[in-house]
Amino acid sequence: MPPQLRLDALLDDLQQQVAQVRGARDRVHTLLDAVLAVGSDLDLEVVLRRIVESAVTLVDAQYGALGVLGEEGTIKQFVTVGMDEEAIARIGYYPRGEGILGLLIRYPEPLRLGNLAEHPASVGFPSGHPPMKSFLGAPVRVRDQVFGNLYLTNKQSGAEFDSDDEAVLRTLAAAAGVAIDNARLYDEAHRRQRWLAASNELTRSLLSGAEPGAALRSFAGAVREMAGADLVTLAVPVGDRGELVIEASSGSQAEEVRGLVLPATTLAAKVFTSGETITSGALSADPSSQGGSASVVELGPAFFVPLGTREHVRGVLQVANRPGGALFTDAVIDMVTGFGNQAALALDVAEHRQNTERMVVLNDRDRIARDLHDLVIQRLFAGALTLQSTLGRVSDRPQVSERIQRVVDDLDDTIKIIRSTIYALREDDQARRGSGLRAQLVAATERATETLGFAPALRMTGLLDTAVPPEQAEQLLAVLGEALSNTVRHAHATIVDVGVDVTDAALKLRVADNGRGIDPSVTRRSGLANLRRRAEEMDGTLTLSANQPSGTVVEWVVPLLSNA
């Protein structure tokens, strides 16, 4: 070869090597930029998307995805880059971990393929999926545990992914594992901070004398935010047969379950009895959840934790997502359990404080009763005797005698009134310590179970035990019993929903069934006449309407009387 040609060949080789060095240098710089970009944020969702975007850029791929693994080797989250919303909508659902994706899950090692369709594990693509040929995958590990897998397809140049692409992706996956770990630690620290803030707020509100219902609703909202859940409910015991009532709820469809009475056979009641946590992957589909909130609204992954210690359970927390929602991690369950224990302690302290205040009131009542009896009544009685003794001295003056006698009679009436007040002061708290209205409502619906052949659903909201005066509570129970008896005799229903609600202004009872409705040919309805009379006696109303798709709705509403 002539010297000139040999020199040109050497120069070409040199230029190629320089180009390769420059390409390697540029790729290293790109890799470093990608590592910095991945680790520059502490929000986990942002970190995951940046990992996929960086991987697509580094290996020059058309499509990229990160499949986050859930329990039992399934994909619980799928972060994609390269597909628009229309393409995703055409596919209809994200992969569950089958085919090549499942192969990488079972064998978490880097995988390069020239043609996806030619691999024995390939199961093809769903309808509407864009075509894909070349493939490169690598696992992402966090503290030696596989967090998920990176999937890259269709190298932009049309060539196959090479060993350099694999090496770059492995390096990025290692950096991604560190970034994910940091983001998770930050998220955990942030959750704990919110947990402490919520615990302090709950304790402060309870100890400052705030209305317990409002404090519990705030507590349920804090749990929902920390757990990232769709629905959180807090059920507390009512009656003495193991039933619970949902006292507070937060999230989607919270109003539909608030006040719902949970029978002793529900999962929540079992947690209350055992003091142990129960989890479910699909709550509404779980046969053991019948009768609970999952029978009213559709719920998917969920868990129940006792509020308090195993020896002293104050209530039960239910944390749930919609069907198809994410499963709750052990870290979230542990965090909510700890928060529930803190809340139970705060409730105990608040209850002891209320008991102390109640004892102060009772002691004041006893002192007032003693003073009225020992001082006021004795003086009035002595004054009446003195006046009575003077009647004989003024017998010759009829007008004066008559006036003195009227004063003596007034004093006797005043003594009787004071004695009645003393009796009321001493007996009022004993009456309040008896079974409350909520427990009586639960007992009334339970009594109807035998005649109906099934248990009516009961929902109670408002301060029924404290806001409703005894005379209205008696009327309410009578109306409920009459309404349920009418349902047994005439409706032939298979479902009965009972709702009792008290506000600052009104007391409302609603009984709905899915029976055959009101027969217009029947004009004599003594039971309904009794209900209407009881409502009108308290300036209230009785309304009958058709239920959908079948049955009857009875609404009995009266103004709330003062409970002074």
XYZ file of C-alpha atoms in Angstrom:
564
model
C 0.000 0.000 0.000
C 1.402 3.398 -0.916
C 2.517 5.500 2.051
C -0.132 8.125 1.335
C -2.968 5.581 1.404
C -1.600 3.992 4.574
C -1.515 7.413 6.212
C -5.106 8.138 5.166
C -6.253 4.812 6.607
C -4.472 5.553 9.879
C -6.081 8.988 10.014
C -9.521 7.463 9.394
C -8.975 4.952 12.196
C -7.831 7.750 14.468
C -10.886 9.829 13.660
C -13.143 6.861 14.351
C -11.465 6.276 17.707
C -11.749 9.967 18.541
C -15.441 9.840 17.598
C -15.910 6.775 19.776
C -14.146 8.478 22.693
C -16.258 11.580 22.213
C -19.400 9.457 21.999
C -18.460 7.603 25.174
C -17.649 10.896 26.885
C -20.973 12.400 25.813
C -22.818 9.302 26.954
C -21.085 9.400 30.336
C -22.052 13.057 30.675
C -25.625 12.188 29.731
C -25.603 9.372 32.272
C -24.301 11.703 34.980
C -26.958 14.269 34.089
C -29.577 11.533 34.281
C -28.344 10.409 37.707
C -28.469 14.013 38.942
C -31.944 14.492 37.501
C -33.243 11.294 39.088
C -31.871 12.200 42.514
C -32.834 15.888 42.466
C -36.379 15.406 43.777
C -37.815 13.694 46.852
C -41.372 13.183 45.637
C -41.644 9.479 44.818
C -44.017 9.914 41.879
C -41.736 12.527 40.310
C -38.683 10.321 40.876
C -40.296 7.337 39.163
C -41.224 9.342 36.071
C -37.766 10.885 35.819
C -36.201 7.429 35.976
C -38.206 6.297 32.953
C -37.572 9.529 31.036
C -33.824 9.279 31.688
C -33.735 5.615 30.636
C -35.497 6.397 27.335
C -33.020 9.179 26.603
C -29.909 7.189 27.516
C -30.597 4.166 25.302
C -32.455 6.082 22.585
C -35.698 4.091 23.002
C -39.125 4.986 21.640
C -41.057 3.596 24.601
C -40.172 3.160 28.260
C -41.928 1.990 31.397
C -41.274 1.216 35.045
C -43.369 -1.544 36.560
C -43.543 -1.257 40.356
C -44.042 -4.667 41.953
C -46.759 -5.421 44.469
C -47.513 -8.495 46.494
C -47.150 -11.959 44.927
C -45.073 -10.658 42.040
C -47.762 -8.579 40.346
C -47.363 -5.097 38.866
C -49.210 -2.617 41.072
C -48.051 0.574 39.310
C -46.975 1.183 35.719
C -45.226 4.447 34.789
C -44.999 4.931 31.021
C -43.151 7.329 28.683
C -43.714 7.572 24.934
C -47.414 6.746 24.803
C -50.045 9.458 24.641
C -53.356 9.328 26.484
C -55.205 8.064 23.417
C -52.905 5.058 23.057
C -53.252 4.243 26.746
C -57.046 4.529 26.487
C -57.098 2.165 23.489
C -55.193 -0.486 25.434
C -57.669 -0.144 28.290
C -55.560 -1.499 31.161
C -51.973 -1.666 32.327
C -49.990 -4.934 32.261
C -50.394 -7.303 35.184
C -47.048 -9.046 34.788
C -47.458 -11.686 32.105
C -45.307 -12.657 29.134
C -41.870 -11.011 28.835
C -42.688 -8.638 31.692
C -43.461 -11.591 33.934
C -40.230 -13.305 32.838
C -38.222 -10.356 34.117
C -40.216 -10.420 37.349
C -39.463 -14.115 37.913
C -35.811 -13.782 36.883
C -34.670 -10.267 37.878
C -31.633 -9.964 35.602
C -30.984 -7.678 32.585
C -32.638 -8.958 29.418
C -31.990 -7.969 25.762
C -34.102 -9.193 22.874
C -33.899 -8.433 19.168
C -37.533 -9.329 18.613
C -40.090 -9.644 21.387
C -42.435 -11.829 19.364
C -39.795 -14.535 18.832
C -39.230 -15.245 22.526
C -41.049 -18.335 23.890
C -42.430 -16.365 26.855
C -44.092 -13.777 24.626
C -47.892 -13.668 24.835
C -48.467 -10.926 22.296
C -50.012 -7.504 22.728
C -53.589 -6.493 23.510
C -55.782 -4.799 20.916
C -54.779 -1.173 20.332
C -51.216 -1.672 21.593
C -48.503 -0.019 19.445
C -46.072 -2.416 17.694
C -42.857 -3.181 19.567
C -39.840 -5.195 18.459
C -36.482 -4.709 20.206
C -36.477 -4.922 23.997
C -34.163 -4.088 26.909
C -35.090 -4.640 30.543
C -33.352 -4.353 33.899
C -34.469 -4.696 37.536
C -34.400 -1.757 39.970
C -33.314 -2.823 43.438
C -33.807 -0.950 46.689
C -31.676 -2.323 49.545
C -31.268 -5.682 47.807
C -35.033 -5.981 47.251
C -36.471 -5.757 43.742
C -38.635 -2.630 43.693
C -39.623 -2.948 40.035
C -38.335 -3.346 36.484
C -37.380 -0.940 33.711
C -38.702 -1.865 30.274
C -37.379 -0.178 27.075
C -38.546 -1.004 23.554
C -37.928 0.062 19.919
C -34.493 1.638 19.621
C -34.964 4.808 17.585
C -32.210 3.951 15.060
C -33.968 0.718 14.179
C -31.032 -1.361 15.432
C -31.057 -3.684 18.411
C -30.043 -2.643 21.925
C -26.363 -3.501 22.499
C -24.171 -4.283 25.487
C -23.343 -0.600 25.981
C -27.065 0.153 26.286
C -27.367 -2.621 28.838
C -24.411 -1.311 30.861
C -25.809 2.216 30.865
C -29.250 0.985 31.922
C -27.772 -1.117 34.732
C -25.905 1.955 36.017
C -29.056 4.059 35.862
C -31.047 1.333 37.648
C -28.506 1.320 40.498
C -28.761 5.106 40.834
C -32.562 4.862 40.608
C -32.624 2.446 43.538
C -30.806 4.979 45.717
C -33.113 7.795 44.585
C -36.216 5.704 45.280
C -34.916 4.771 48.721
C -34.268 8.428 49.548
C -37.723 9.416 48.323
C -39.344 6.683 50.395
C -37.407 7.696 53.498
C -38.415 11.302 52.945
C -42.033 10.264 52.442
C -41.941 8.206 55.647
C -40.422 11.106 57.597
C -43.024 13.458 56.139
C -45.816 11.066 57.129
C -44.461 10.818 60.656
C -44.336 14.588 60.875
C -47.970 14.803 59.795
C -48.809 11.994 62.214
C -47.295 13.906 65.131
C -49.010 17.134 64.078
C -52.372 15.364 63.767
C -51.881 13.633 67.146
C -51.089 16.942 68.810
C -54.105 18.612 67.177
C -56.432 15.804 68.240
C -55.151 15.867 71.813
C -55.398 19.659 71.978
C -58.947 19.738 70.629
C -60.169 16.997 72.976
C -58.549 18.461 76.061
C -59.769 21.969 75.234
C -63.351 20.778 75.476
C -64.117 20.558 71.748
C -67.161 18.561 70.680
C -65.946 14.924 70.438
C -67.787 14.276 67.159
C -65.949 17.108 65.387
C -62.621 15.935 66.809
C -63.236 12.373 65.591
C -64.176 13.593 62.106
C -60.936 15.563 62.002
C -59.093 12.447 63.153
C -60.644 10.341 60.353
C -59.614 12.983 57.812
C -56.037 12.970 59.087
C -55.858 9.162 58.805
C -57.208 9.262 55.246
C -54.625 11.845 54.218
C -51.724 9.955 55.789
C -52.761 6.601 54.329
C -53.675 7.993 50.909
C -57.018 6.184 51.201
C -60.354 6.766 49.503
C -62.465 6.162 52.624
C -61.792 6.041 56.371
C -64.426 5.233 58.985
C -64.325 5.143 62.780
C -66.840 2.854 64.482
C -67.552 2.907 68.228
C -69.595 0.483 70.366
C -73.318 1.038 70.910
C -75.602 -1.075 73.053
C -74.444 -4.182 74.894
C -74.677 -6.860 72.166
C -71.469 -6.166 70.255
C -72.826 -3.722 67.664
C -70.833 -0.730 66.460
C -71.936 2.544 64.890
C -69.841 4.539 62.407
C -69.362 7.754 64.349
C -67.025 9.512 61.898
C -66.055 9.071 58.256
C -63.928 10.874 55.694
C -63.469 10.588 51.962
C -65.541 9.634 48.977
C -69.040 8.422 49.897
C -68.432 9.260 53.554
C -71.995 10.511 54.019
C -73.424 7.208 52.789
C -71.871 5.227 55.641
C -71.834 7.758 58.505
C -74.160 6.643 61.298
C -74.449 3.088 59.941
C -74.892 0.435 62.644
C -72.600 -2.573 62.152
C -73.898 -5.932 63.433
C -71.797 -8.108 65.688
C -70.979 -10.429 62.748
C -69.066 -7.817 60.691
C -65.285 -7.652 60.359
C -65.210 -4.400 62.313
C -67.031 -6.038 65.227
C -64.592 -8.955 65.132
C -61.653 -6.550 65.328
C -63.327 -4.782 68.256
C -63.728 -8.099 70.068
C -60.295 -9.564 69.278
C -58.182 -6.401 69.243
C -56.277 -7.679 66.189
C -55.791 -6.138 62.738
C -57.618 -7.618 59.727
C -56.713 -6.933 56.083
C -58.615 -7.643 52.866
C -57.643 -7.333 49.221
C -61.230 -6.859 48.010
C -63.536 -5.931 50.859
C -66.896 -5.779 49.049
C -66.210 -9.179 47.478
C -65.269 -10.701 50.853
C -68.174 -12.831 52.176
C -67.195 -12.084 55.776
C -67.718 -8.334 55.263
C -71.504 -8.605 54.824
C -73.458 -6.066 56.853
C -70.602 -3.559 57.034
C -69.905 -0.393 55.074
C -68.642 -2.506 52.144
C -72.236 -3.654 51.681
C -73.324 -0.037 51.172
C -70.445 1.255 48.998
C -68.057 -0.631 46.712
C -64.665 -1.039 48.396
C -61.473 -2.824 47.371
C -58.233 -3.120 49.389
C -58.829 -2.334 53.062
C -57.674 -2.985 56.591
C -59.218 -2.701 60.061
C -57.226 -1.709 63.144
C -58.413 -1.469 66.754
C -58.397 1.967 68.350
C -56.518 1.397 71.594
C -54.886 -1.611 73.200
C -56.051 -5.209 72.921
C -57.292 -5.063 76.520
C -59.149 -1.771 76.050
C -60.446 -1.183 72.518
C -62.208 2.163 72.104
C -63.318 1.660 68.507
C -62.307 0.333 65.095
C -60.707 2.175 62.181
C -61.459 1.025 58.643
C -59.110 2.313 55.918
C -60.121 1.424 52.370
C -59.594 2.175 48.689
C -61.995 1.805 45.796
C -62.011 -1.494 43.864
C -58.826 -1.720 41.803
C -57.028 0.725 44.109
C -53.557 0.223 45.517
C -52.934 -2.221 48.331
C -51.823 -0.758 51.654
C -48.241 -1.453 52.683
C -47.180 -2.772 56.073
C -45.599 0.623 56.778
C -48.939 2.382 56.297
C -50.777 -0.154 58.468
C -48.177 0.199 61.237
C -48.353 3.987 61.037
C -52.158 4.057 61.258
C -52.066 1.565 64.130
C -49.655 3.789 66.048
C -51.748 6.851 65.313
C -54.845 5.007 66.490
C -53.154 4.147 69.782
C -52.230 7.801 70.281
C -55.811 8.828 69.515
C -57.201 6.260 71.961
C -54.932 7.630 74.693
C -56.154 11.153 73.948
C -59.768 9.948 74.109
C -59.088 8.280 77.462
C -57.596 11.477 78.865
C -60.505 13.522 77.531
C -63.008 11.070 79.011
C -61.319 11.242 82.420
C -61.430 15.020 82.175
C -65.154 14.944 81.357
C -65.773 12.548 84.238
C -63.939 14.912 86.569
C -66.010 17.837 85.356
C -69.166 15.749 85.729
C -68.224 14.891 89.310
C -67.740 18.586 90.043
C -71.223 19.263 88.669
C -72.700 16.400 90.691
C -70.999 17.620 93.851
C -72.396 21.098 93.207
C -75.847 19.589 92.753
C -75.560 17.736 96.055
C -74.423 20.916 97.819
C -77.248 22.954 96.282
C -79.754 20.255 97.238
C -78.483 20.207 100.846
C -78.572 23.988 101.064
C -82.091 24.123 99.669
C -83.238 21.460 102.081
C -81.368 22.539 105.198
C -81.594 26.303 104.819
C -84.225 27.498 102.388
C -86.993 24.968 103.083
C -86.496 25.142 106.847
C -86.721 28.917 106.831
C -89.768 28.938 104.578
C -91.377 26.280 106.746
C -90.626 28.273 109.899
C -91.996 31.424 108.317
C -95.177 29.620 107.286
C -95.658 28.276 110.830
C -95.164 31.758 112.272
C -97.746 33.244 109.937
C -100.153 30.393 110.644
C -99.830 31.008 114.395
C -100.925 34.617 113.911
C -104.163 33.644 112.203
C -105.879 33.144 115.552
C -104.961 36.607 116.665
C -106.566 38.289 113.663
C -109.656 36.123 113.407
C -111.769 39.200 113.920
C -110.290 40.746 110.770
C -111.325 38.488 107.830
C -109.448 40.369 105.110
C -106.156 40.161 106.992
C -106.724 36.491 107.797
C -107.428 35.745 104.169
C -104.229 37.471 103.025
C -102.132 35.623 105.604
C -103.655 32.290 104.564
C -102.843 32.990 100.885
C -99.231 33.692 101.826
C -99.088 30.460 103.842
C -100.500 28.515 100.892
C -97.975 30.134 98.539
C -95.164 29.172 100.896
C -96.419 25.561 100.966
C -96.456 25.508 97.139
C -92.960 26.986 97.049
C -91.708 24.286 99.427
C -93.230 21.603 97.180
C -91.523 23.111 94.116
C -88.156 23.255 95.865
C -88.517 19.659 97.010
C -89.275 18.599 93.426
C -86.181 20.490 92.287
C -84.058 18.719 94.880
C -85.399 15.363 93.736
C -84.683 16.259 90.092
C -81.134 17.325 90.934
C -80.457 13.996 92.588
C -82.253 11.765 90.052
C -81.346 13.433 86.736
C -77.866 11.981 86.507
C -79.102 8.517 87.450
C -81.516 8.698 84.525
C -78.735 9.857 82.201
C -76.599 6.912 83.239
C -79.257 4.504 81.972
C -79.344 3.119 78.483
C -79.088 5.928 75.932
C -81.361 6.502 72.955
C -78.848 4.968 70.551
C -78.802 1.699 72.458
C -82.610 1.690 72.616
C -82.835 2.237 68.838
C -80.462 -0.676 68.244
C -82.548 -2.859 70.548
C -85.764 -1.826 68.766
C -84.428 -2.794 65.326
C -83.090 -6.069 66.731
C -86.538 -6.930 68.085
C -87.935 -6.435 64.589
C -85.404 -8.875 63.118
C -87.323 -11.942 64.276
C -90.643 -10.848 62.751
C -89.097 -9.434 59.559
C -86.902 -12.471 58.958
C -83.841 -10.268 58.378
C -81.961 -7.465 60.144
C -82.948 -3.896 59.202
C -80.071 -1.585 58.334
C -79.836 1.186 60.940
C -78.108 4.544 60.504
C -77.875 7.092 63.370
C -76.360 10.577 63.157
C -76.243 13.470 65.596
C -76.131 13.724 69.379
C -79.030 11.372 69.998
C -78.082 10.484 73.568
C -77.699 14.079 74.744
C -79.714 16.366 72.445
C -83.059 14.522 72.378
C -85.250 15.121 75.475
C -86.816 12.050 77.148
C -90.384 12.776 76.008
C -89.325 12.978 72.358
C -87.097 9.922 72.701
C -90.123 7.984 73.967
C -92.226 9.176 71.024
C -89.456 8.335 68.548
C -89.147 4.760 69.809
C -92.909 4.323 69.636
C -93.030 5.622 66.058
C -90.157 3.354 65.025
C -91.869 0.310 66.529
C -95.138 1.179 64.766
C -93.401 1.771 61.417
C -91.545 -1.540 61.587
C -94.761 -3.342 62.577
C -96.522 -1.843 59.545
C -93.679 -3.091 57.352
C -94.010 -6.605 58.768
C -97.806 -6.704 58.298
C -98.163 -5.058 54.900
C -94.927 -4.522 52.942
C -93.594 -8.084 52.416
C -90.170 -6.461 52.086
C -86.722 -8.037 51.986
C -84.770 -4.855 52.766
C -85.543 -2.188 55.381
C -83.361 0.870 55.980
C -83.872 2.881 59.162
C -82.307 6.321 59.511
C -82.438 8.518 62.624
C -80.954 12.000 62.493
C -80.946 14.867 64.974
C -79.841 18.428 64.231
C -80.031 21.660 66.192
C -83.560 22.185 64.899
C -85.228 18.835 64.196
C -85.482 15.135 64.972
C -86.034 12.940 61.921
C -86.903 9.268 61.454
C -86.842 7.660 58.006
C -87.957 4.066 57.379
C -87.628 2.811 53.795
C -88.471 -0.656 52.464
C -88.450 -2.425 49.092
C -91.861 -4.014 49.531
C -94.978 -3.805 47.422
C -95.801 -0.217 48.362
C -99.044 1.333 49.604
C -102.221 -0.200 48.197
C -104.451 2.735 47.105
C -107.581 0.605 47.599
C -106.949 0.392 51.347
C -108.367 3.473 53.064
C -108.186 2.383 56.684
C -104.673 2.784 57.996
C -104.810 3.034 61.783
C -101.046 2.581 62.145
C -100.248 5.524 59.911
C -102.895 7.602 61.694
C -101.090 6.961 64.974
C -97.789 8.061 63.456
C -99.381 11.229 62.061
C -101.029 12.023 65.401
C -97.749 11.650 67.257
C -96.091 14.018 64.786
C -98.857 16.644 64.923
C -98.876 16.644 68.728
C -95.302 17.974 68.541
C -95.930 20.316 65.581
C -94.224 17.873 63.222
C -95.079 16.114 59.983
C -95.486 12.602 58.612
C -94.701 12.031 54.929
C -95.275 8.904 52.863
C -93.678 8.483 49.450
C -92.812 5.745 46.988
C -89.378 4.167 47.232
C -87.356 3.391 44.109
C -87.603 0.949 42.440
C -90.283 -0.388 44.795
C -91.529 0.001 48.322
C -92.430 2.831 50.671
C -90.577 5.608 52.493
C -91.985 6.903 55.802
C -90.502 10.156 57.136
C -91.442 11.414 60.584
C -90.017 14.869 61.417
C -90.622 16.977 64.555
C -88.985 20.169 65.867
C -86.380 19.395 68.503
C -87.471 20.437 71.973
C -85.129 21.918 74.521
C -83.364 19.360 76.706
C -82.763 21.764 79.561
